[in-house]
mmCIF file of C-alpha atoms in Angstrom:
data_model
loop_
_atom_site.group_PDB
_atom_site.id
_atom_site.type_symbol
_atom_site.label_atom_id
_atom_site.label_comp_id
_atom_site.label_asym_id
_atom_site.label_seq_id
_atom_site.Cartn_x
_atom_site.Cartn_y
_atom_site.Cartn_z
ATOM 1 C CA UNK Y 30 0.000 0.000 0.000
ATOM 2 C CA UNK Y 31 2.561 2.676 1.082
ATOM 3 C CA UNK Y 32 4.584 1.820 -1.937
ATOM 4 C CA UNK Y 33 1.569 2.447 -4.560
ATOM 5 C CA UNK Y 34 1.191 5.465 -2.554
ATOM 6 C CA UNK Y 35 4.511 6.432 -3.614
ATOM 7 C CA UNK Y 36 4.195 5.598 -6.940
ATOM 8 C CA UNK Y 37 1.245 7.695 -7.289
ATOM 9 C CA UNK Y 38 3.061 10.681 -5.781
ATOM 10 C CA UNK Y 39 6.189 9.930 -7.970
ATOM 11 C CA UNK Y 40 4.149 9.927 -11.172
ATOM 12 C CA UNK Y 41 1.749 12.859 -10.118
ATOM 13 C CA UNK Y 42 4.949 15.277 -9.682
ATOM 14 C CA UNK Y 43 6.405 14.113 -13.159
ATOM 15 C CA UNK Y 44 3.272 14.808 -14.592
ATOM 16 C CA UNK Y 45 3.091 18.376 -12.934
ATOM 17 C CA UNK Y 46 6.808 18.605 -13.612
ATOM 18 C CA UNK Y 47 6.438 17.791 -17.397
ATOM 19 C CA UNK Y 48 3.339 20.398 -17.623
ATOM 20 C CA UNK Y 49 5.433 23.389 -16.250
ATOM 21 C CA UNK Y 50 8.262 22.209 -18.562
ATOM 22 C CA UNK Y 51 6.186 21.745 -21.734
ATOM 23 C CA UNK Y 52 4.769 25.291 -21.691
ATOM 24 C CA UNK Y 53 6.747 28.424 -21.817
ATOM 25 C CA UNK Y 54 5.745 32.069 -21.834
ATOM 26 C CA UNK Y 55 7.639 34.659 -24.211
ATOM 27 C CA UNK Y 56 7.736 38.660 -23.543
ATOM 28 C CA UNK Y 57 6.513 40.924 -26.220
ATOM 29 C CA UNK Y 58 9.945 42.519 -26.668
ATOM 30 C CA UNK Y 59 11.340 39.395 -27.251
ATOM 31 C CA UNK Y 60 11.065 36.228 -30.081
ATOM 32 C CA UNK Y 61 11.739 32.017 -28.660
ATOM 33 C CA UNK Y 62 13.943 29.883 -31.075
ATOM 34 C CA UNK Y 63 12.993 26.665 -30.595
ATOM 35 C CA UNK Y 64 15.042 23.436 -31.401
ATOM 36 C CA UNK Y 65 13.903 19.861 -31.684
ATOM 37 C CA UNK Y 66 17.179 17.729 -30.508
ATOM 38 C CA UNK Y 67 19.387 20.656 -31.182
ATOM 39 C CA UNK Y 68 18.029 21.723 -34.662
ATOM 40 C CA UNK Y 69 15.652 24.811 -35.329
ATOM 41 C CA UNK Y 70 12.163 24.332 -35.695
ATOM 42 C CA UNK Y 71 10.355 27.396 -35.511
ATOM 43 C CA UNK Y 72 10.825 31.102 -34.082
ATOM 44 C CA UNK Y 73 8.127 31.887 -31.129
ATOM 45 C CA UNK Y 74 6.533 34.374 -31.336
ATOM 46 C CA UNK Y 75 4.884 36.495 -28.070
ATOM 47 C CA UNK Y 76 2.518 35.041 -25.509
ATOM 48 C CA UNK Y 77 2.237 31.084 -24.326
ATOM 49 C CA UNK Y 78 3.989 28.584 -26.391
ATOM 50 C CA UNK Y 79 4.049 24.823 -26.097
ATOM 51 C CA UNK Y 80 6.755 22.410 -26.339
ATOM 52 C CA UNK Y 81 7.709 18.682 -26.687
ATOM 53 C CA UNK Y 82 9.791 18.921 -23.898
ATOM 54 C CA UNK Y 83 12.549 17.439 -23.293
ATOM 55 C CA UNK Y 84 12.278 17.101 -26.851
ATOM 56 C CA UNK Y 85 12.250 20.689 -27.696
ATOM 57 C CA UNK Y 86 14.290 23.695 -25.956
ATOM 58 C CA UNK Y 87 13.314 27.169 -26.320
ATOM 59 C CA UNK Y 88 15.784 29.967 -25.902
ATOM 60 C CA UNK Y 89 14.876 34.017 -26.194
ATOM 61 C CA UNK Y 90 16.544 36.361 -28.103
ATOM 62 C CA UNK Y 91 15.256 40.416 -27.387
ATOM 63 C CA UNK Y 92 14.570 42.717 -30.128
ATOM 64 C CA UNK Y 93 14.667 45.856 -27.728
ATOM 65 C CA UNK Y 94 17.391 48.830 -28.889
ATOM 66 C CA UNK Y 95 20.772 48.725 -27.546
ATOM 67 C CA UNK Y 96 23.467 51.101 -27.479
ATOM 68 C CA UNK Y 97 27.082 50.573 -28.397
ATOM 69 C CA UNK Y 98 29.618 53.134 -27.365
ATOM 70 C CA UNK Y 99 32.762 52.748 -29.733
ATOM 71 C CA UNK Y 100 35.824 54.857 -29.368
ATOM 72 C CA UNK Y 101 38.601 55.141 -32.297
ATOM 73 C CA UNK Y 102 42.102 56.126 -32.944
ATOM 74 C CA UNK Y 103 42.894 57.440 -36.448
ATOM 75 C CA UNK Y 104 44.426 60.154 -38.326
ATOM 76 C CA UNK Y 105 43.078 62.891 -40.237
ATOM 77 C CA UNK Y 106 44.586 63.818 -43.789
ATOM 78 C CA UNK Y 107 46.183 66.996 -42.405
ATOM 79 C CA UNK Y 108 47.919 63.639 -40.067
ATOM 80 C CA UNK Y 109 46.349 64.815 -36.886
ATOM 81 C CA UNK Y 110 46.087 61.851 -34.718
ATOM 82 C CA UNK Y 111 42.398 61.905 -33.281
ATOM 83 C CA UNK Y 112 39.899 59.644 -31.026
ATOM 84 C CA UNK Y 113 36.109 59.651 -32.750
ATOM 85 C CA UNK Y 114 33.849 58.409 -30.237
ATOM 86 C CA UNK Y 115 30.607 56.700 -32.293
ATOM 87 C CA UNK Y 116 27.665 55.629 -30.584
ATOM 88 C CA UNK Y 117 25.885 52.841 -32.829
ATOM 89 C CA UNK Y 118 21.982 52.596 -31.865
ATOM 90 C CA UNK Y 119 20.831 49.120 -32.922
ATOM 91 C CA UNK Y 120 18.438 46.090 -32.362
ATOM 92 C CA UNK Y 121 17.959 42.571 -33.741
ATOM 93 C CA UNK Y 122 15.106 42.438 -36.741
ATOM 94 C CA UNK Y 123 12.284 40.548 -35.729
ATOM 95 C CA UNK Y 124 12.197 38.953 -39.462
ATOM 96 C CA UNK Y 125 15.496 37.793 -38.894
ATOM 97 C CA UNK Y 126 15.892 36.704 -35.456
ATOM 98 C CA UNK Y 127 17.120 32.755 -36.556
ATOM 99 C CA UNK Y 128 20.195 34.889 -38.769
ATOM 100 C CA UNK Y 129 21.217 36.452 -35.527
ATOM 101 C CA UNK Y 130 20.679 33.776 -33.100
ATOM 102 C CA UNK Y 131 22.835 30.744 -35.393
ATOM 103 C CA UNK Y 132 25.278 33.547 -36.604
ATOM 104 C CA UNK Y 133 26.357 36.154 -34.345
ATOM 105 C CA UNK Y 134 27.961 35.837 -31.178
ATOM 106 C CA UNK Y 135 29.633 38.671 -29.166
ATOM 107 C CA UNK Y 136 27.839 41.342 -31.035
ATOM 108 C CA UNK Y 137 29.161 44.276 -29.493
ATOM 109 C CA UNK Y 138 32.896 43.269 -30.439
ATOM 110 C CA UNK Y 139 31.714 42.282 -34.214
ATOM 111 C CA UNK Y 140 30.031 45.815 -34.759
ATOM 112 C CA UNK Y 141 33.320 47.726 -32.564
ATOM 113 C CA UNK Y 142 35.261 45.960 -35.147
ATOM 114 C CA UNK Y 143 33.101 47.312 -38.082
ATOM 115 C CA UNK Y 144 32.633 50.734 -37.171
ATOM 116 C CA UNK Y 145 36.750 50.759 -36.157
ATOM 117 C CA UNK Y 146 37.146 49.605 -40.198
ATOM 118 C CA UNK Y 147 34.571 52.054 -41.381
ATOM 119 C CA UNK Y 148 35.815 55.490 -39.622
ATOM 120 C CA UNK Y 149 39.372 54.611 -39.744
ATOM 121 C CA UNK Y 150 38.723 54.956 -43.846
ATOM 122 C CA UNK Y 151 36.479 57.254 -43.984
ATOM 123 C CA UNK Y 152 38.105 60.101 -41.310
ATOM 124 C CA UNK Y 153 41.337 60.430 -43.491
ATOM 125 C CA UNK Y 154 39.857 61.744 -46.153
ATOM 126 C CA UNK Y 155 39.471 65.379 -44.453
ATOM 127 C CA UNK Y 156 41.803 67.128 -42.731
ATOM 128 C CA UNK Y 157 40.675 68.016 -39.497
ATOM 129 C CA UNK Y 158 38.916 71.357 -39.635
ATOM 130 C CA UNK Y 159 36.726 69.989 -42.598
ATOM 131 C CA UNK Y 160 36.321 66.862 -40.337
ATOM 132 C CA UNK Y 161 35.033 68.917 -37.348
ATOM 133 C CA UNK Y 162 32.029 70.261 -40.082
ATOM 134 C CA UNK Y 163 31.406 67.297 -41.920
ATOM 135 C CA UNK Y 164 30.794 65.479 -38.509
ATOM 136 C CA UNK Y 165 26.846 64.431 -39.656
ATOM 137 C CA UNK Y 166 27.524 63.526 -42.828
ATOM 138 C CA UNK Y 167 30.186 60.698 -41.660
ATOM 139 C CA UNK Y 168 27.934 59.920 -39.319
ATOM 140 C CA UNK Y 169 25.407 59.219 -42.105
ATOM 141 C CA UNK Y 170 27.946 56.984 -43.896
ATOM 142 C CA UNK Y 171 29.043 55.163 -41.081
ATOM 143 C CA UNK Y 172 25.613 54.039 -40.720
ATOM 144 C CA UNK Y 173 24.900 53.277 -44.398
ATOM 145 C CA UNK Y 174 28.276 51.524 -44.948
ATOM 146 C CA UNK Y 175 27.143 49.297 -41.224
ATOM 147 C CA UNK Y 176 24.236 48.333 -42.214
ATOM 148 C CA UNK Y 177 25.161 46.915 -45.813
ATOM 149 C CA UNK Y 178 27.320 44.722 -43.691
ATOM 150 C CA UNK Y 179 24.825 43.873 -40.707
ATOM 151 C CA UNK Y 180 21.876 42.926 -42.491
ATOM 152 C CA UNK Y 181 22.795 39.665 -43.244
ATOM 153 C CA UNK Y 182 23.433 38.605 -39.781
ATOM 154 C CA UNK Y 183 19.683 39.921 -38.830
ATOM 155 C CA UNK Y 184 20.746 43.215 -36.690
ATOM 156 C CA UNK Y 185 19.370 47.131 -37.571
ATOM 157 C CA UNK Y 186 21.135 49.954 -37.683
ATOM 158 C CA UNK Y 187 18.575 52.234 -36.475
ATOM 159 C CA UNK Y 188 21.494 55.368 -35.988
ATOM 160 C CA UNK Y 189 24.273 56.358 -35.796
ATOM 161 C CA UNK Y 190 25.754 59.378 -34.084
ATOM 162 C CA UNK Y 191 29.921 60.732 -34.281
ATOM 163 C CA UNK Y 192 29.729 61.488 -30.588
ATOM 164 C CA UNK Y 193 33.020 63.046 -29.896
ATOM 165 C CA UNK Y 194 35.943 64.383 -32.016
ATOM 166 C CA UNK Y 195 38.768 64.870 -29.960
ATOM 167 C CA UNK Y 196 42.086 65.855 -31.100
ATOM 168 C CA UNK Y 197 45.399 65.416 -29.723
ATOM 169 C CA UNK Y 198 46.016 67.434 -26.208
ATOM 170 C CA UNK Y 199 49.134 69.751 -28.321
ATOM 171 C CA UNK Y 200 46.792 69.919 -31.562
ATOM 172 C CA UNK Y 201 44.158 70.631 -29.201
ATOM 173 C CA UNK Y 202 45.828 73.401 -27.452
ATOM 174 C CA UNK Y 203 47.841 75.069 -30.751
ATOM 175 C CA UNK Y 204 43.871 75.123 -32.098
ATOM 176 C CA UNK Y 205 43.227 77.153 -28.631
ATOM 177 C CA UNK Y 206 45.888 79.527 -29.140
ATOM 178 C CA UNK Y 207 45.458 79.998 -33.065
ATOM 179 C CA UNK Y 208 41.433 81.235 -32.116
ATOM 180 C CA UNK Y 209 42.749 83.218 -29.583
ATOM 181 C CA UNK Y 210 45.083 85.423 -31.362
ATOM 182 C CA UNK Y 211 42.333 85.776 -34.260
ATOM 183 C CA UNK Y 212 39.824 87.000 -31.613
ATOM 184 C CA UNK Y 213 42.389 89.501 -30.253
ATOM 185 C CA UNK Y 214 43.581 90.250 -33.757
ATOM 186 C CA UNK Y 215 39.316 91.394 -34.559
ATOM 187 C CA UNK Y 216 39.245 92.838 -31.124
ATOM 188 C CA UNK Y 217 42.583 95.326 -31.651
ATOM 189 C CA UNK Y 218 40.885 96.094 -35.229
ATOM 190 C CA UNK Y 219 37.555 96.995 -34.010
ATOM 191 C CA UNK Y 220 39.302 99.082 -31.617
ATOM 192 C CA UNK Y 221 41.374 100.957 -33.961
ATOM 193 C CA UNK Y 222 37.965 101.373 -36.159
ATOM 194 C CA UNK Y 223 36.432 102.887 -33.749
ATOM 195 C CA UNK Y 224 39.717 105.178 -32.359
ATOM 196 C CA UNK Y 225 39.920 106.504 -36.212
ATOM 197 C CA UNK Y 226 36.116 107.001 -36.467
ATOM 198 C CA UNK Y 227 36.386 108.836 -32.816
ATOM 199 C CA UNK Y 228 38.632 110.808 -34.315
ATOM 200 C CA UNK Y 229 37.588 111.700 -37.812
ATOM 201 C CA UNK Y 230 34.247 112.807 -35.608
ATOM 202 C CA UNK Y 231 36.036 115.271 -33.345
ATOM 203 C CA UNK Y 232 37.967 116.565 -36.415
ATOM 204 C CA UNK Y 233 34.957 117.028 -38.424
ATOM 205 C CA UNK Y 234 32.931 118.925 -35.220
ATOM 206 C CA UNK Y 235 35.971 121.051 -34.743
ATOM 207 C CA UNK Y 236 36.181 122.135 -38.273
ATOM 208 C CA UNK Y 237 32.702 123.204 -38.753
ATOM 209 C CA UNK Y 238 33.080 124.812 -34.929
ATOM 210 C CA UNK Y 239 35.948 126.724 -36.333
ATOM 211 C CA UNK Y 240 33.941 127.439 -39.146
ATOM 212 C CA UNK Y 241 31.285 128.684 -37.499
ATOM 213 C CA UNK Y 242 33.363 130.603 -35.077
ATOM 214 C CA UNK Y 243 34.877 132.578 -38.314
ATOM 215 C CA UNK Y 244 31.505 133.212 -39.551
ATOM 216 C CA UNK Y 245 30.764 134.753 -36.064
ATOM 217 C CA UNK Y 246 33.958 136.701 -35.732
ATOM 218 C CA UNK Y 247 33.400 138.130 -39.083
ATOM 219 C CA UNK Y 248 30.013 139.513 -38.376
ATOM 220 C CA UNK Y 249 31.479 140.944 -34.992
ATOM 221 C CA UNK Y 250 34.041 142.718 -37.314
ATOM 222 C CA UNK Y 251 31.792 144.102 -39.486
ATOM 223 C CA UNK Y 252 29.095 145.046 -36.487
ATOM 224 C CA UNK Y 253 32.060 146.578 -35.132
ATOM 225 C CA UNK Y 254 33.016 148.235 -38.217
ATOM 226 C CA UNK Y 255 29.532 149.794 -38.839
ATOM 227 C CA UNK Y 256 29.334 150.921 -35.753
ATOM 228 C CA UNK Y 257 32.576 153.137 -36.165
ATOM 229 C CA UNK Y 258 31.904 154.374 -39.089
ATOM 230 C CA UNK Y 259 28.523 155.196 -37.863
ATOM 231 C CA UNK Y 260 30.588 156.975 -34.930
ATOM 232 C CA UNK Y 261 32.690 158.412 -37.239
ATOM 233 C CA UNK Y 262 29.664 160.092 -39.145
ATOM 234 C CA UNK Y 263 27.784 161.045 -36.238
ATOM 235 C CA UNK Y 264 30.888 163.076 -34.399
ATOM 236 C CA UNK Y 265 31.493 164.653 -38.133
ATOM 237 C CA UNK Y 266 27.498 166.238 -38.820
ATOM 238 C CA UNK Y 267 27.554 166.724 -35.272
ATOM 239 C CA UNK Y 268 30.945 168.537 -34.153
ATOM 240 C CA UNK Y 269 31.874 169.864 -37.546
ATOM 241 C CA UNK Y 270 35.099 167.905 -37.640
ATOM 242 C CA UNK Y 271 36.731 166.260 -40.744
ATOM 243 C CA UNK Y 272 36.648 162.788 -41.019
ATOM 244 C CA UNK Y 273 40.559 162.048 -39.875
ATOM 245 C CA UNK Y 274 39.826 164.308 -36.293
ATOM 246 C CA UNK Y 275 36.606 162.110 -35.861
ATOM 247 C CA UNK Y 276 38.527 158.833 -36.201
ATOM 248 C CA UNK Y 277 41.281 160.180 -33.338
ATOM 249 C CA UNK Y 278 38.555 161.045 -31.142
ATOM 250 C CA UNK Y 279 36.712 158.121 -31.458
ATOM 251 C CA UNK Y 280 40.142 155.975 -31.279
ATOM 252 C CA UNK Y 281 40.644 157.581 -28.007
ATOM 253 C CA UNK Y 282 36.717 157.007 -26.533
ATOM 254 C CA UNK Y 283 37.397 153.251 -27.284
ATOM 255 C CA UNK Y 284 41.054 153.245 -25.530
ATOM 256 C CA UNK Y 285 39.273 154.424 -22.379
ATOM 257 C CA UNK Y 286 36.457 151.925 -22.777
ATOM 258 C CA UNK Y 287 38.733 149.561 -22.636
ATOM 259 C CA UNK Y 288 40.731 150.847 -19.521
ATOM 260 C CA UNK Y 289 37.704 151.160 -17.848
ATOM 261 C CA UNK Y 290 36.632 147.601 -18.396
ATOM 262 C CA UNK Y 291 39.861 146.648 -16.978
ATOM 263 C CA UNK Y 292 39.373 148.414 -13.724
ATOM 264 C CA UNK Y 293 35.586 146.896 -13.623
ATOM 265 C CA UNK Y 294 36.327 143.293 -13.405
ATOM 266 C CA UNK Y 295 39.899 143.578 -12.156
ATOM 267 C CA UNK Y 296 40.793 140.544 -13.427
ATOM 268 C CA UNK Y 297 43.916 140.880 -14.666
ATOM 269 C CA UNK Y 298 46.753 143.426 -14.512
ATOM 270 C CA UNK Y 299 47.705 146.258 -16.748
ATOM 271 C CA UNK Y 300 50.269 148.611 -16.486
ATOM 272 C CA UNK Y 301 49.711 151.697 -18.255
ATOM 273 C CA UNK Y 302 51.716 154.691 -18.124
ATOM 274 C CA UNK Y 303 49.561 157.888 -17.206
ATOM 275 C CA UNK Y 304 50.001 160.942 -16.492
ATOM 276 C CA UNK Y 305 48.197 165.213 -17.004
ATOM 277 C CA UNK Y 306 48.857 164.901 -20.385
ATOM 278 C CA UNK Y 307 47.798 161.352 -21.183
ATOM 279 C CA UNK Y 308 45.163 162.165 -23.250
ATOM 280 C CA UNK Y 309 46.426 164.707 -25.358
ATOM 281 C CA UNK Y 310 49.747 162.488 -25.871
ATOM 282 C CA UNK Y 311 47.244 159.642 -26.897
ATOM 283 C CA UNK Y 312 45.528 161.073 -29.353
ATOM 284 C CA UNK Y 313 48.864 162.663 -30.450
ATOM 285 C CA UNK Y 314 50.139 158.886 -30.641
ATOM 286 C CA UNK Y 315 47.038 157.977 -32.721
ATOM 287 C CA UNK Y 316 47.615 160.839 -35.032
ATOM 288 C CA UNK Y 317 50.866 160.121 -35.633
ATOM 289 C CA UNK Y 318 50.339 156.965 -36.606
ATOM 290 C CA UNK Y 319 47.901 157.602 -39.398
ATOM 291 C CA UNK Y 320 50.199 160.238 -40.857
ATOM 292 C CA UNK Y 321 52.754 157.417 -40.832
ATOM 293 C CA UNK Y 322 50.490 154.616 -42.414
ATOM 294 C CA UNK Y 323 49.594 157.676 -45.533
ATOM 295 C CA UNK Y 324 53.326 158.674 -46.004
ATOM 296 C CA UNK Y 325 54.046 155.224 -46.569
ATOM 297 C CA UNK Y 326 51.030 154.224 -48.302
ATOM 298 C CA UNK Y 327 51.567 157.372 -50.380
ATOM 299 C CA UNK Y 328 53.501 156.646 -54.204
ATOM 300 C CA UNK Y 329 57.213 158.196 -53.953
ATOM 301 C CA UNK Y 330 57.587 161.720 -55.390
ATOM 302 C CA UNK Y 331 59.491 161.910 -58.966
ATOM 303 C CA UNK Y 332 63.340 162.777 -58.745
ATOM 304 C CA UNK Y 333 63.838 166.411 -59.571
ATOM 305 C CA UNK Y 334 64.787 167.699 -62.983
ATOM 306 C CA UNK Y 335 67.801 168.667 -64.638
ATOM 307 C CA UNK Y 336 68.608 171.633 -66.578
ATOM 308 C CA UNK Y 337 68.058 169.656 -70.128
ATOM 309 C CA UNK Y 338 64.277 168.886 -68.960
ATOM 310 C CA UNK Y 339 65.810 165.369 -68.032
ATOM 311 C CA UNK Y 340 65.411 163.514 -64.443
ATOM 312 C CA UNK Y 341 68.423 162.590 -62.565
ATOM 313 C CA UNK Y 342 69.384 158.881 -62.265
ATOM 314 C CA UNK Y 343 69.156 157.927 -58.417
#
């Protein structure tokens, strides 16, 4: 009795053991490959699946997006040694899962190798400043040039991104330095632009402020003018006196005008000489002087005559 008991328990839990091994579940991000004594049979697709087992194995293989982050040493054309850092965005194509699973194996270190061979032919073409701006468009040919050679093995290339361009530290540095004296270069020419258009501006204003100053001194001359002549005039009709007395008396009214603005706003010092007979040696002084400016503006006189009617020779 106790050993058909145990008989009945042995085959029960065989039974429940072969039930929990016959059916397996499989996630939607991810495809079964089964195999019947070690050869494919069929790919599984998502939900409950049953198997022969221990016939039939099952193993999974995910189709979710992975990232690979590859790094590169190469040299530019300009032979500027360089590290390119490439990250490769990729998954396994749920058409081709069976490719993948029977023909890859250590997939990151297959598609490090590939994008290694692709950017170490494609960087030295450009030298490194046309590298640094055709960045995208290597980018874009890395990824073409991948997946040509991926396909067949059932993977994706879904992008590909150039990541990094880093130069070496010296290259890196001389770059630095070459920017630097070109920004200090523009900054000393702006500067000197705007010194010579400083000073074309202040040579300009103080042209037309001269200019304007002349035109303002001129009509004080001739205001001043007019108004001695009109002085003139006035002291002839008036007083009776010729024209040359008016012009000494009105000579001598402005020389005290002008010592009495002196003593007004004290100022600044003056030493005239003064004395009872200033004034009448003043406007002596001032009547001397026009005699002397007619004698000499006055033409010579002719040398005198000899007895034949004939001048002397000087």
């Amino acid at each position: 009795t106790i050993g058909k008991m145990f008989g009945i328990i042995s085959v029960s839990l065989g039974l429940i053991l072969s039930a929990t091994q016959c059916f397996y579940g499989v996630d939607t991000s991810e495809r079964g490959i089964v195999q019947t004594f070690g050869k494919f049979s069929k790919v599984a697709d998502p939900g409950l699946n049953c198997l022969a087992w221990p016939f039939q194995t099952l193993a999974k293989v995910s189709t979710k997006v992975l990232i690979l982050d590859c790094m590169t040493n190469t040299k530019t054309e300009d032979n500027v040694s360089v590290q390119i850092r490439t990250v490769v965005q990729f998954a396994v194509d749920p058409t081709k899962v069976e490719d993948f699973f029977f023909k890859v194996t250590n997939v990151n270190r297959q598609l490090e190798a590939h994008v290694d061979s692709i950017v170490r032919s494609e960087i030295p073409k450009y030298n490194l400043d046309a590298a640094f701006k055709v960045k995208d468009n290597l980018a874009a040919s890395i990824k073409e040039e991948l997946s040509k050679q991926m396909a067949p093995y059932g993977l994706v290339i879904i992008s590909c991104l150039m990541a990094d361009l880093t130069p070496d530290a010296s290259v890196l540095a001389a770059m630095n330095a070459i920017n630097a004296a070109r920004r200090e270069r523009d900054v000393n020419f702006e500067k000197a632009e705007a010194e010579k258009l400083l000073t074309v501006t202040q040579a300009r204003a103080a042209a037309e402020a001269q200019h304007i100053a002349g035109e303002g001194m001129a009509k004080q001359r001739r205001a001043v003018a007019a108004g001695f002549c009109e002085s003139v005039q006035e002291l002839s009709s008036r007083l009776g006196l010729d024209h040359r007395e008016a012009v000494h008396a009105t000579l001598v009214a402005q020389y005290l005008d002008v010592l009495r603005e002196f003593a007004v706003h004290g100022r600044a010092s003056v030493m005239v000489p003064h004395g009872p007979g200033a004034l009448s040696s003043i406007e002596t002084q001032v009547r001397d002087g026009f005699v002397q400016a007619n004698a000499l503006s006055a033409p010579p006189p002719p040398p005198p005559l000899r007895s034949g009617g004939q001048y002397e020779q000087p």
